[in-house]
């Protein structure tokens, strides 16, 4: 009898833990569930980022919702999430790290310009823009890193104009960590925002 009770307790604890881990993992469907207000109430966005197990989907969502805070602050309509723009932004961030460059002009064949990259994800004949940032913080959380990135863009006239542009309806964010041996204690990322008036097909 005692063994049966112990088994039930262990099974219950395992199922609770499994459920919590499942809920913790961010995925693109959750953009439909949360807005910039409810997202800030999620406790796990304030956890420190572990370099060996970065949740890039959660980081990119943090950047997305931090950006929408600024949209609303300046009386703009919040951006809608675009999976197509997300893929373009993430790939460009990864390429900048992999091929060691920091530019809107890519070293990768077929993805040289922003238009090339957005055409690849089904977006053309639209208003389009791109922000990039080579940024770092010490011991960041997902939310503090996102806020730092967006604050930097908002302090730059051209980047701020992209964030607040009324012609852009959709946004996708990407980011990639890299180790800087000159500043080993800092967490470095190359991040990208892609904006468009149309979503991918």
Tab-separated table of C-alpha atoms in Angstrom:
chain	number	residue	atom	x	y	z
A	1	UNK	CA	0.000	0.000	0.000
A	2	UNK	CA	2.791	2.407	0.961
A	3	UNK	CA	4.646	1.606	-2.267
A	4	UNK	CA	1.522	2.368	-4.285
A	5	UNK	CA	1.060	5.715	-2.538
A	6	UNK	CA	4.741	6.595	-3.021
A	7	UNK	CA	4.459	5.726	-6.713
A	8	UNK	CA	1.420	7.991	-7.094
A	9	UNK	CA	3.223	10.886	-5.396
A	10	UNK	CA	6.315	10.506	-7.578
A	11	UNK	CA	4.143	10.176	-10.690
A	12	UNK	CA	2.185	13.327	-9.747
A	13	UNK	CA	5.402	15.299	-9.143
A	14	UNK	CA	6.841	14.151	-12.469
A	15	UNK	CA	3.685	15.106	-14.359
A	16	UNK	CA	3.624	18.558	-12.726
A	17	UNK	CA	7.268	19.141	-13.581
A	18	UNK	CA	6.747	17.948	-17.138
A	19	UNK	CA	3.753	20.242	-17.495
A	20	UNK	CA	5.715	23.222	-16.165
A	21	UNK	CA	8.561	22.596	-18.598
A	22	UNK	CA	6.084	22.314	-21.455
A	23	UNK	CA	4.470	25.615	-20.496
A	24	UNK	CA	7.865	27.265	-20.142
A	25	UNK	CA	8.872	26.571	-23.725
A	26	UNK	CA	7.837	29.445	-25.963
A	27	UNK	CA	6.498	28.730	-29.434
A	28	UNK	CA	5.103	30.850	-32.227
A	29	UNK	CA	1.478	29.959	-31.446
A	30	UNK	CA	1.796	31.841	-28.160
A	31	UNK	CA	2.034	35.148	-30.019
A	32	UNK	CA	-1.725	34.699	-30.514
A	33	UNK	CA	-2.250	34.233	-26.773
A	34	UNK	CA	-0.164	37.068	-25.341
A	35	UNK	CA	0.141	40.803	-25.879
A	36	UNK	CA	2.760	43.226	-24.603
A	37	UNK	CA	0.942	43.488	-21.249
A	38	UNK	CA	0.407	39.817	-20.474
A	39	UNK	CA	3.873	38.869	-21.736
A	40	UNK	CA	5.550	41.058	-19.117
A	41	UNK	CA	3.760	39.090	-16.380
A	42	UNK	CA	5.413	35.797	-17.367
A	43	UNK	CA	7.912	35.042	-14.620
A	44	UNK	CA	10.369	33.090	-16.749
A	45	UNK	CA	11.220	36.049	-18.997
A	46	UNK	CA	13.060	37.487	-15.989
A	47	UNK	CA	15.345	34.479	-15.571
A	48	UNK	CA	19.029	34.885	-16.428
A	49	UNK	CA	20.013	33.578	-19.836
A	50	UNK	CA	22.202	30.467	-19.675
A	51	UNK	CA	24.747	30.548	-22.492
A	52	UNK	CA	24.681	26.779	-22.985
A	53	UNK	CA	20.885	26.561	-23.371
A	54	UNK	CA	19.552	29.781	-24.859
A	55	UNK	CA	15.853	29.802	-25.715
A	56	UNK	CA	16.041	31.926	-28.859
A	57	UNK	CA	12.287	31.755	-29.442
A	58	UNK	CA	11.733	33.293	-26.012
A	59	UNK	CA	14.432	35.925	-26.548
A	60	UNK	CA	12.981	36.924	-29.911
A	61	UNK	CA	9.490	37.091	-28.439
A	62	UNK	CA	10.849	39.356	-25.689
A	63	UNK	CA	12.299	41.689	-28.322
A	64	UNK	CA	9.000	41.644	-30.217
A	65	UNK	CA	6.863	42.590	-27.215
A	66	UNK	CA	9.378	45.147	-25.926
A	67	UNK	CA	9.089	46.785	-29.344
A	68	UNK	CA	5.298	46.830	-29.143
A	69	UNK	CA	5.519	48.674	-25.827
A	70	UNK	CA	7.175	51.501	-27.739
A	71	UNK	CA	4.577	51.327	-30.502
A	72	UNK	CA	1.772	51.785	-28.013
A	73	UNK	CA	3.674	54.457	-26.088
A	74	UNK	CA	3.804	56.551	-29.262
A	75	UNK	CA	0.174	55.799	-30.135
A	76	UNK	CA	0.939	53.365	-32.934
A	77	UNK	CA	-0.890	50.108	-33.547
A	78	UNK	CA	1.059	47.122	-32.119
A	79	UNK	CA	2.896	44.984	-34.643
A	80	UNK	CA	1.508	41.632	-35.663
A	81	UNK	CA	3.892	38.694	-35.494
A	82	UNK	CA	5.124	37.388	-38.837
A	83	UNK	CA	6.645	33.913	-38.981
A	84	UNK	CA	8.163	34.795	-42.361
A	85	UNK	CA	9.883	37.917	-41.018
A	86	UNK	CA	10.969	35.970	-37.944
A	87	UNK	CA	12.767	33.425	-40.135
A	88	UNK	CA	14.425	36.144	-42.224
A	89	UNK	CA	15.574	38.021	-39.107
A	90	UNK	CA	16.845	34.905	-37.350
A	91	UNK	CA	18.773	33.714	-40.391
A	92	UNK	CA	20.423	37.102	-40.858
A	93	UNK	CA	21.468	37.211	-37.198
A	94	UNK	CA	22.901	33.702	-37.457
A	95	UNK	CA	24.714	34.569	-40.695
A	96	UNK	CA	26.274	37.680	-39.141
A	97	UNK	CA	27.719	35.534	-36.359
A	98	UNK	CA	28.701	32.554	-38.511
A	99	UNK	CA	30.420	34.625	-41.202
A	100	UNK	CA	31.721	37.323	-38.848
A	101	UNK	CA	30.154	40.471	-40.267
A	102	UNK	CA	27.818	43.190	-39.028
A	103	UNK	CA	25.919	44.808	-41.863
A	104	UNK	CA	22.642	44.988	-43.745
A	105	UNK	CA	24.645	43.587	-46.671
A	106	UNK	CA	25.105	39.849	-46.198
A	107	UNK	CA	28.089	37.769	-47.248
A	108	UNK	CA	25.755	34.884	-48.067
A	109	UNK	CA	24.938	34.235	-51.709
A	110	UNK	CA	21.285	34.843	-52.504
A	111	UNK	CA	20.766	36.836	-49.298
A	112	UNK	CA	22.915	39.859	-50.029
A	113	UNK	CA	20.262	42.545	-49.545
A	114	UNK	CA	17.292	42.863	-47.216
A	115	UNK	CA	15.020	42.563	-50.250
A	116	UNK	CA	16.726	39.305	-51.207
A	117	UNK	CA	16.178	37.925	-47.722
A	118	UNK	CA	12.527	38.964	-47.538
A	119	UNK	CA	11.819	37.717	-51.050
A	120	UNK	CA	13.071	34.301	-49.922
A	121	UNK	CA	10.336	34.173	-47.270
A	122	UNK	CA	7.598	35.291	-49.650
A	123	UNK	CA	7.523	39.054	-49.099
A	124	UNK	CA	7.819	41.429	-52.068
A	125	UNK	CA	6.196	44.613	-53.391
A	126	UNK	CA	5.779	45.892	-49.851
A	127	UNK	CA	7.076	48.577	-47.523
A	128	UNK	CA	10.052	46.923	-45.800
A	129	UNK	CA	12.790	47.856	-43.353
A	130	UNK	CA	15.453	46.297	-41.181
A	131	UNK	CA	17.160	47.142	-37.884
A	132	UNK	CA	20.312	45.401	-36.693
A	133	UNK	CA	22.266	45.740	-33.460
A	134	UNK	CA	25.535	44.327	-32.117
A	135	UNK	CA	24.724	44.516	-28.409
A	136	UNK	CA	25.916	43.195	-25.064
A	137	UNK	CA	24.985	43.078	-21.389
A	138	UNK	CA	26.429	41.428	-18.310
A	139	UNK	CA	24.280	38.624	-16.836
A	140	UNK	CA	21.111	39.569	-18.732
A	141	UNK	CA	17.661	38.110	-18.371
A	142	UNK	CA	15.573	37.546	-21.489
A	143	UNK	CA	13.602	40.685	-20.729
A	144	UNK	CA	16.530	42.928	-19.745
A	145	UNK	CA	18.375	42.000	-22.942
A	146	UNK	CA	15.293	42.723	-25.039
A	147	UNK	CA	14.714	46.055	-23.304
A	148	UNK	CA	18.360	47.018	-23.842
A	149	UNK	CA	18.184	46.228	-27.532
A	150	UNK	CA	14.961	48.167	-28.072
A	151	UNK	CA	16.204	51.099	-25.995
A	152	UNK	CA	19.297	51.312	-28.192
A	153	UNK	CA	17.214	51.286	-31.358
A	154	UNK	CA	14.888	53.929	-29.935
A	155	UNK	CA	17.898	56.150	-29.191
A	156	UNK	CA	18.862	56.073	-32.875
A	157	UNK	CA	16.812	58.306	-35.170
A	158	UNK	CA	16.698	55.959	-38.147
A	159	UNK	CA	16.015	52.804	-36.156
A	160	UNK	CA	13.342	54.565	-34.108
A	161	UNK	CA	11.676	55.726	-37.319
A	162	UNK	CA	11.435	52.104	-38.475
A	163	UNK	CA	9.883	51.003	-35.186
A	164	UNK	CA	7.294	53.782	-35.264
A	165	UNK	CA	6.563	53.790	-39.012
A	166	UNK	CA	2.811	53.594	-39.612
A	167	UNK	CA	3.282	51.786	-42.934
A	168	UNK	CA	4.689	48.684	-41.254
A	169	UNK	CA	2.185	46.188	-39.902
A	170	UNK	CA	4.276	43.071	-39.319
A	171	UNK	CA	7.446	42.388	-37.342
A	172	UNK	CA	9.798	39.466	-36.880
A	173	UNK	CA	12.859	39.477	-34.604
A	174	UNK	CA	15.995	37.349	-34.624
A	175	UNK	CA	19.102	37.059	-32.465
A	176	UNK	CA	22.284	35.034	-32.091
A	177	UNK	CA	24.727	34.886	-29.191
A	178	UNK	CA	28.472	34.901	-29.770
A	179	UNK	CA	31.489	34.720	-27.503
A	180	UNK	CA	33.754	37.781	-27.446
A	181	UNK	CA	37.141	36.711	-26.086
A	182	UNK	CA	38.080	40.324	-25.311
A	183	UNK	CA	35.060	40.644	-23.007
A	184	UNK	CA	34.379	37.068	-21.855
A	185	UNK	CA	32.044	38.061	-19.020
A	186	UNK	CA	29.651	39.926	-21.319
A	187	UNK	CA	26.765	38.371	-23.206
A	188	UNK	CA	26.971	39.467	-26.858
A	189	UNK	CA	24.238	39.132	-29.466
A	190	UNK	CA	23.751	40.231	-33.031
A	191	UNK	CA	20.061	40.989	-33.431
A	192	UNK	CA	17.795	41.772	-36.352
A	193	UNK	CA	14.329	43.235	-36.743
A	194	UNK	CA	12.480	42.934	-40.041
A	195	UNK	CA	9.416	45.072	-40.726
A	196	UNK	CA	6.898	44.861	-43.540
A	197	UNK	CA	3.512	46.106	-44.643
A	198	UNK	CA	2.702	42.581	-45.899
A	199	UNK	CA	3.180	39.131	-44.431
A	200	UNK	CA	4.775	36.197	-46.227
A	201	UNK	CA	2.656	33.794	-48.249
